[in-house]
C-alpha positions as protocol buffer text, in pm:
chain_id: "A"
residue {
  index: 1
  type: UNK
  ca { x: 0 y: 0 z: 0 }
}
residue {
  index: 2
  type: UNK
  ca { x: 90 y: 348 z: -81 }
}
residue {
  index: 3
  type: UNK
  ca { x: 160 y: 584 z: 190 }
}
residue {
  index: 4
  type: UNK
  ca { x: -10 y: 933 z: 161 }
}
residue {
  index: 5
  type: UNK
  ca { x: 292 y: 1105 z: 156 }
}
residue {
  index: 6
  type: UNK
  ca { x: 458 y: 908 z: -142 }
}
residue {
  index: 7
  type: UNK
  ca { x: 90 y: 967 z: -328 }
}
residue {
  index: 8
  type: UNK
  ca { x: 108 y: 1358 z: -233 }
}
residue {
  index: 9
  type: UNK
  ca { x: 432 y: 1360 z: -386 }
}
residue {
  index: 10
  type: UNK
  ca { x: 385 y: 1188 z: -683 }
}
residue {
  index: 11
  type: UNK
  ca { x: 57 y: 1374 z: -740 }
}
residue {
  index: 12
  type: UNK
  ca { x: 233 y: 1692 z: -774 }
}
residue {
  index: 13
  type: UNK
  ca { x: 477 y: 1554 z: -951 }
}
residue {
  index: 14
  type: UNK
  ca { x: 288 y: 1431 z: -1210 }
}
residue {
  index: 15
  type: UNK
  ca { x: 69 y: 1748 z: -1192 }
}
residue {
  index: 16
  type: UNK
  ca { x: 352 y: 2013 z: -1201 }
}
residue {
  index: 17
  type: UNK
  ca { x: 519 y: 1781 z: -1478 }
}
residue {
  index: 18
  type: UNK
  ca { x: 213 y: 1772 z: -1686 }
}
residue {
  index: 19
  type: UNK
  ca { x: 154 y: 2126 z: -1639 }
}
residue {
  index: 20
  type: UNK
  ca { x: 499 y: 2195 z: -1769 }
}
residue {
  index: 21
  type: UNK
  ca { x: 483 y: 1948 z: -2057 }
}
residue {
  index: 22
  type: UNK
  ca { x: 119 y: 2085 z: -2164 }
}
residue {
  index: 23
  type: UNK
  ca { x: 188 y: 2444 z: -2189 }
}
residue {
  index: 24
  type: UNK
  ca { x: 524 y: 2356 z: -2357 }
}
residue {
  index: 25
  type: UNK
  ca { x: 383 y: 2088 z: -2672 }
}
residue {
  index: 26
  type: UNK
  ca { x: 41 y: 2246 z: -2695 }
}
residue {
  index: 27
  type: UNK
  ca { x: 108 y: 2604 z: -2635 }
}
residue {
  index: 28
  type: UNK
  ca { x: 471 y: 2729 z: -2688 }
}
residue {
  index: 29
  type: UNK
  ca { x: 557 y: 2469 z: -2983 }
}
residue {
  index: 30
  type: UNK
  ca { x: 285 y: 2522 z: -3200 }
}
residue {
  index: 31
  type: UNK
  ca { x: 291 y: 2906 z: -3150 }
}
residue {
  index: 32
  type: UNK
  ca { x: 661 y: 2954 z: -3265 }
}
residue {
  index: 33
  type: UNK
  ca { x: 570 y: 2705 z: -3555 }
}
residue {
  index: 34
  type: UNK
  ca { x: 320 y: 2969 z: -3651 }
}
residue {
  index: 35
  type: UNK
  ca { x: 493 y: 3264 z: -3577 }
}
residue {
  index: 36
  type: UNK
  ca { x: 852 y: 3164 z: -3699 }
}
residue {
  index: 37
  type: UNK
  ca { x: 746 y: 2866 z: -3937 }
}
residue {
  index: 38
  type: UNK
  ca { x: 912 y: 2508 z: -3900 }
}
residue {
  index: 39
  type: UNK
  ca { x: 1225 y: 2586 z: -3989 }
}
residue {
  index: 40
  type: UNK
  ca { x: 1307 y: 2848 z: -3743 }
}
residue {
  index: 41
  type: UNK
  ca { x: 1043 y: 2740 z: -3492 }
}
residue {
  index: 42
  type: UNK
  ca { x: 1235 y: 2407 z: -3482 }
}
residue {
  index: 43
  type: UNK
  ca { x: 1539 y: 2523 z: -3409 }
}
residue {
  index: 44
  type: UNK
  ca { x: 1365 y: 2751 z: -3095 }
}
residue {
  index: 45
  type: UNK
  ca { x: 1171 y: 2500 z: -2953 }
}
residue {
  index: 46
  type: UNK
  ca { x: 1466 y: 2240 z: -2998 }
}
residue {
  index: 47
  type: UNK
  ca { x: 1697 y: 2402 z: -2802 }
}
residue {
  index: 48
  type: UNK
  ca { x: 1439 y: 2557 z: -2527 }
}
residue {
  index: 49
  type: UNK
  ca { x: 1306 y: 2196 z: -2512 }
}
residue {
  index: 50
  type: UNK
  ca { x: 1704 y: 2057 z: -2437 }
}
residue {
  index: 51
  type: UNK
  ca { x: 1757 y: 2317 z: -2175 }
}
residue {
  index: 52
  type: UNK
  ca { x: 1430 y: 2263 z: -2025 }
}
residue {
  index: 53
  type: UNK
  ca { x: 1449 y: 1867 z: -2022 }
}
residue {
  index: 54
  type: UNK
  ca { x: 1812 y: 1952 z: -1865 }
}
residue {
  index: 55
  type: UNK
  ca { x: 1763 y: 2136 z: -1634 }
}
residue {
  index: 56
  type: UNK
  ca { x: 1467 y: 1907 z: -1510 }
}
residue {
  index: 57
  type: UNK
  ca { x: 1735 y: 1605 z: -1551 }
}
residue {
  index: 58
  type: UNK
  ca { x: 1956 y: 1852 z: -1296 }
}
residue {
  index: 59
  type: UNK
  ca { x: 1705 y: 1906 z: -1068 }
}
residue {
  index: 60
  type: UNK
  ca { x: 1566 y: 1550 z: -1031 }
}
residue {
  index: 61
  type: UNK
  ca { x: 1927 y: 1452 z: -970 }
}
residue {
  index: 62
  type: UNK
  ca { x: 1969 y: 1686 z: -695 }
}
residue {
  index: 63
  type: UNK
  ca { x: 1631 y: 1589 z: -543 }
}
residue {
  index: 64
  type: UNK
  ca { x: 1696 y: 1217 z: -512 }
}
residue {
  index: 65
  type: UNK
  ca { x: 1335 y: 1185 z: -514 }
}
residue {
  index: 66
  type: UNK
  ca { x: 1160 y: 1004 z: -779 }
}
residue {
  index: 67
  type: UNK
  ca { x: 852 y: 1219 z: -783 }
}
residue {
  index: 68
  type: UNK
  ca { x: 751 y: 1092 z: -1122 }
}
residue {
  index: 69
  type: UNK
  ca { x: 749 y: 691 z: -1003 }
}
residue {
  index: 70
  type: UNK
  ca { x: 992 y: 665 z: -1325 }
}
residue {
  index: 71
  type: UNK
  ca { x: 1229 y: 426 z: -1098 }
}
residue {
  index: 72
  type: UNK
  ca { x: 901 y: 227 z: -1023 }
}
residue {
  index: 73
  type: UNK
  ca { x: 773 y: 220 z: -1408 }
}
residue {
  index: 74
  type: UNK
  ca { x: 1119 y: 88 z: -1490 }
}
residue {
  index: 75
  type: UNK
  ca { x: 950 y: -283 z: -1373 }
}
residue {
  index: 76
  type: UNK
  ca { x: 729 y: -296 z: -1652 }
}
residue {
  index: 77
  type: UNK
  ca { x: 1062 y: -424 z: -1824 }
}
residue {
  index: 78
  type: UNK
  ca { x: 993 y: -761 z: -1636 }
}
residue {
  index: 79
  type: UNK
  ca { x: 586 y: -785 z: -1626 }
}
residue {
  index: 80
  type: UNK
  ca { x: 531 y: -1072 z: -1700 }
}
residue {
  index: 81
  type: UNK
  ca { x: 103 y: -1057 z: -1606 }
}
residue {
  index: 82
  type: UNK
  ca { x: -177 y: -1090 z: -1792 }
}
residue {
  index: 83
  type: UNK
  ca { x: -230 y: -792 z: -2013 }
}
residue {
  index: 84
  type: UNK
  ca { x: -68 y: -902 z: -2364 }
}
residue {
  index: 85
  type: UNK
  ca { x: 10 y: -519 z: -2454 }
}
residue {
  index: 86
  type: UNK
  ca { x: 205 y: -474 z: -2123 }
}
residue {
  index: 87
  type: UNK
  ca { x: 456 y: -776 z: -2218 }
}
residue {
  index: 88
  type: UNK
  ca { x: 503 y: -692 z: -2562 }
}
residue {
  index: 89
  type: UNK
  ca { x: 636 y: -379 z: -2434 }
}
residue {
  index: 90
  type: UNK
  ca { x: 813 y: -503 z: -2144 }
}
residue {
  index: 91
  type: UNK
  ca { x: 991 y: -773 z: -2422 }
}
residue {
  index: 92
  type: UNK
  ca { x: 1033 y: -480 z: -2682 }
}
residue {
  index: 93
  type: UNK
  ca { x: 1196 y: -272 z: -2402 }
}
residue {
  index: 94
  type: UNK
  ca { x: 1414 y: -554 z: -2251 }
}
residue {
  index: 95
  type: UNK
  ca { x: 1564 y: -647 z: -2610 }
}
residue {
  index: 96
  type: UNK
  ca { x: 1679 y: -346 z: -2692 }
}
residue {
  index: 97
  type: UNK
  ca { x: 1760 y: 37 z: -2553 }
}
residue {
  index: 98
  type: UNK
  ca { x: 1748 y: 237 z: -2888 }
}
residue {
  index: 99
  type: UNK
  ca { x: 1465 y: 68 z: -3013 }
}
residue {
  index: 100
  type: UNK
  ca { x: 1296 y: 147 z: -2664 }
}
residue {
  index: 101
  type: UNK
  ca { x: 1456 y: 485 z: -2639 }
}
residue {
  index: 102
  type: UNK
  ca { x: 1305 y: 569 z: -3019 }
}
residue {
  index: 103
  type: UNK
  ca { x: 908 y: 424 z: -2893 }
}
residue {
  index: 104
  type: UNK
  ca { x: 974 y: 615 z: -2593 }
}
residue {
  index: 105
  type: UNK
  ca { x: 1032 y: 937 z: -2793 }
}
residue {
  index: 106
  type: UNK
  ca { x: 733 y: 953 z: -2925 }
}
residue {
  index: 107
  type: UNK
  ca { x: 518 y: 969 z: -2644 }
}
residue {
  index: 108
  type: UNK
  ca { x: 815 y: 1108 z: -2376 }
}
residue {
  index: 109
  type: UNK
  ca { x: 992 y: 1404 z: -2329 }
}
residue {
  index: 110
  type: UNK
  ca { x: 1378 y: 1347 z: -2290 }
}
residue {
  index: 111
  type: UNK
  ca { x: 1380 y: 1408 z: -1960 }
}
residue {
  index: 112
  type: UNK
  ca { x: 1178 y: 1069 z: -1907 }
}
residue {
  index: 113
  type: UNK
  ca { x: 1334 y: 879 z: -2167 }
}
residue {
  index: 114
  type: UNK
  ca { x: 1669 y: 933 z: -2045 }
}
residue {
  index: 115
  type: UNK
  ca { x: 1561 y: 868 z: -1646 }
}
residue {
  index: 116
  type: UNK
  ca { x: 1379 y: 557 z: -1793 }
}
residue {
  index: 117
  type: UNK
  ca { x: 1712 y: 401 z: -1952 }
}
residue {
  index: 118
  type: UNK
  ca { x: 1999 y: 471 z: -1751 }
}
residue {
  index: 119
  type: UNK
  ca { x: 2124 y: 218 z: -1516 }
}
residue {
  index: 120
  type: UNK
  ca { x: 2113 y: 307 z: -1137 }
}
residue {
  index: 121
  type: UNK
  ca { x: 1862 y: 623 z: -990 }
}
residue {
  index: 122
  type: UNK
  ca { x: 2076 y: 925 z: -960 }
}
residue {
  index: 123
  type: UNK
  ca { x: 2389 y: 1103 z: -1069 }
}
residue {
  index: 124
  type: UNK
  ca { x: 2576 y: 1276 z: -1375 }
}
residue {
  index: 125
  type: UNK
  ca { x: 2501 y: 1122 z: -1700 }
}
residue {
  index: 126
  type: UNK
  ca { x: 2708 y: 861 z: -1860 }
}
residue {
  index: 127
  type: UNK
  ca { x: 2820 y: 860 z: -2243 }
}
residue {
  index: 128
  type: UNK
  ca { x: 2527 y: 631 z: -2298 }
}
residue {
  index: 129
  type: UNK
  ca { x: 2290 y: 828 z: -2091 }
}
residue {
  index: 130
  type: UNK
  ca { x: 2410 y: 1105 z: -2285 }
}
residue {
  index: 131
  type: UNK
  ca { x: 2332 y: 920 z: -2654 }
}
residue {
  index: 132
  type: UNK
  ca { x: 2000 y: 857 z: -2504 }
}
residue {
  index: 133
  type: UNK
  ca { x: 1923 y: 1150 z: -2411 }
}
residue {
  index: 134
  type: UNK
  ca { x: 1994 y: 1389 z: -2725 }
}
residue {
  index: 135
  type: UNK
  ca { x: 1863 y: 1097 z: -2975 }
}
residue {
  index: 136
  type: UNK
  ca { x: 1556 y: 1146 z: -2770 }
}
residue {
  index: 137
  type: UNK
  ca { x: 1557 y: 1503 z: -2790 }
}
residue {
  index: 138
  type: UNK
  ca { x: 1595 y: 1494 z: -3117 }
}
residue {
  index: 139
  type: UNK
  ca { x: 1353 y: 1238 z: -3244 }
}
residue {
  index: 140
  type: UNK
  ca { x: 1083 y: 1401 z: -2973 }
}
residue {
  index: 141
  type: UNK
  ca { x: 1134 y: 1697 z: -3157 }
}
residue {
  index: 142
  type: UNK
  ca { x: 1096 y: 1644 z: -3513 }
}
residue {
  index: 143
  type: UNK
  ca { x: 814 y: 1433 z: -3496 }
}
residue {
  index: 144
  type: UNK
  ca { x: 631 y: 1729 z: -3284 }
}
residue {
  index: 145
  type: UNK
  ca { x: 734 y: 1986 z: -3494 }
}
residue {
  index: 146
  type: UNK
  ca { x: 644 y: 1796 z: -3785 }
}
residue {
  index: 147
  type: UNK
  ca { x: 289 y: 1722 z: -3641 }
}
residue {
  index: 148
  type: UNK
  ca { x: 219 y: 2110 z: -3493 }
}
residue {
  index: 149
  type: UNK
  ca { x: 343 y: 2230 z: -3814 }
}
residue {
  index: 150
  type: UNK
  ca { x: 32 y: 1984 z: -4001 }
}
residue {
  index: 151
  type: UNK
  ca { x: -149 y: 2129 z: -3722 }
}
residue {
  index: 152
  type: UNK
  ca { x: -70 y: 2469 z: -3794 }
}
residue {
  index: 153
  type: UNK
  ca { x: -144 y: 2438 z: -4156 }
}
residue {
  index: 154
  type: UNK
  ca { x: -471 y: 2242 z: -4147 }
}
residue {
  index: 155
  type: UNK
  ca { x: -590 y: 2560 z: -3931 }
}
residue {
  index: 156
  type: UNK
  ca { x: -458 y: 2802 z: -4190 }
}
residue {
  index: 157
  type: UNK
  ca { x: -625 y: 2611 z: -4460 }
}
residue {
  index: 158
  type: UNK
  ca { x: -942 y: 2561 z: -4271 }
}
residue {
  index: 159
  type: UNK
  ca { x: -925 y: 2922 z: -4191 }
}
residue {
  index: 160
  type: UNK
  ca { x: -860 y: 3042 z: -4481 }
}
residue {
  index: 161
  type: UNK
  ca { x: -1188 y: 2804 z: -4684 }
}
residue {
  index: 162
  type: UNK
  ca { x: -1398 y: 2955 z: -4395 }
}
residue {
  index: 163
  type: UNK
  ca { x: -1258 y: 3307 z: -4464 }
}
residue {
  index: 164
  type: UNK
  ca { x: -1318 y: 3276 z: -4871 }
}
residue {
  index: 165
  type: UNK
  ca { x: -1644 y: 3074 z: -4843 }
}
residue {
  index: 166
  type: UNK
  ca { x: -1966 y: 3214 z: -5012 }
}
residue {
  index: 167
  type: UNK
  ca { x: -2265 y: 3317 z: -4775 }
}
């Protein structure tokens, strides 16, 4: 059982992490798309998103406190229950770290990613953490600046019909 304390903390965690991630991927990246375009609003939101996932790989560090329950996700590696989706991606994840840092991408900022695949809970970053860690930063972001940029433009098109539309 879960004390109330370790739920507190990973409640805010998760809250003050989502918070972060939410006004950064739907708000901040799809504006500079707009505003810059996706060459240049790449490039921004690529390097605020590797200082920001830094600096929140820094701090978690420092905190020795696992306030995400990364360290306790890290056993889906080794489910080996029921649910058929659960261990295909515990095998997928166990046979290889690329392969589960590039899935992990996807849906993860690098932050995660990198926490997720390192061996051992806290410290400075090895040369592998390190590989993980910018291939996920930079798989994360191209494939969300490629979708906020089709997000960007099916707006401007619908806009635009809307705009130029008789009646």
């Amino acid at each position: 059982m879960i004390s109330k304390e370790r739920f507190a903390e990973l409640a805010l965690g998760y809250t003050v992490n989502q918070m972060m991630v939410y006004g950064f991927d739907f708000g901040l990246y799809p504006a500079a798309i707009y505003w810059q375009g996706l060459g240049w609003g790449f490039v921004t939101m690529a390097l605020l998103s590797l200082l920001v996932c830094w600096l929140t790989l820094k701090f978690y560090d420092w905190s020795k406190r696992d306030w995400l329950g990364i360290e306790t996700i890290k056993e889906l590696r080794d489910y080996t229950g029921p649910r058929r989706a659960a261990r295909w991606m515990g095998w997928v994840l166990r046979r290889s770290d690329p392969v589960a840092c590039v899935l992990l991408s996807i849906k993860f900022d690098p932050f995660i990613v990198t926490v997720y695949l390192r061996h051992g809970r806290y410290g400075a970053l090895t040369a592998r953490d390190w590989r993980h860690f910018l291939l996920s930063w930079l798989i994360g972001n191209a494939y969300w600046a490629a979708l906020c940029f089709g997000g960007v433009s099916a707006l401007r098109w619908l806009w635009e019909w809307v705009r130029h539309s008789p009646g």
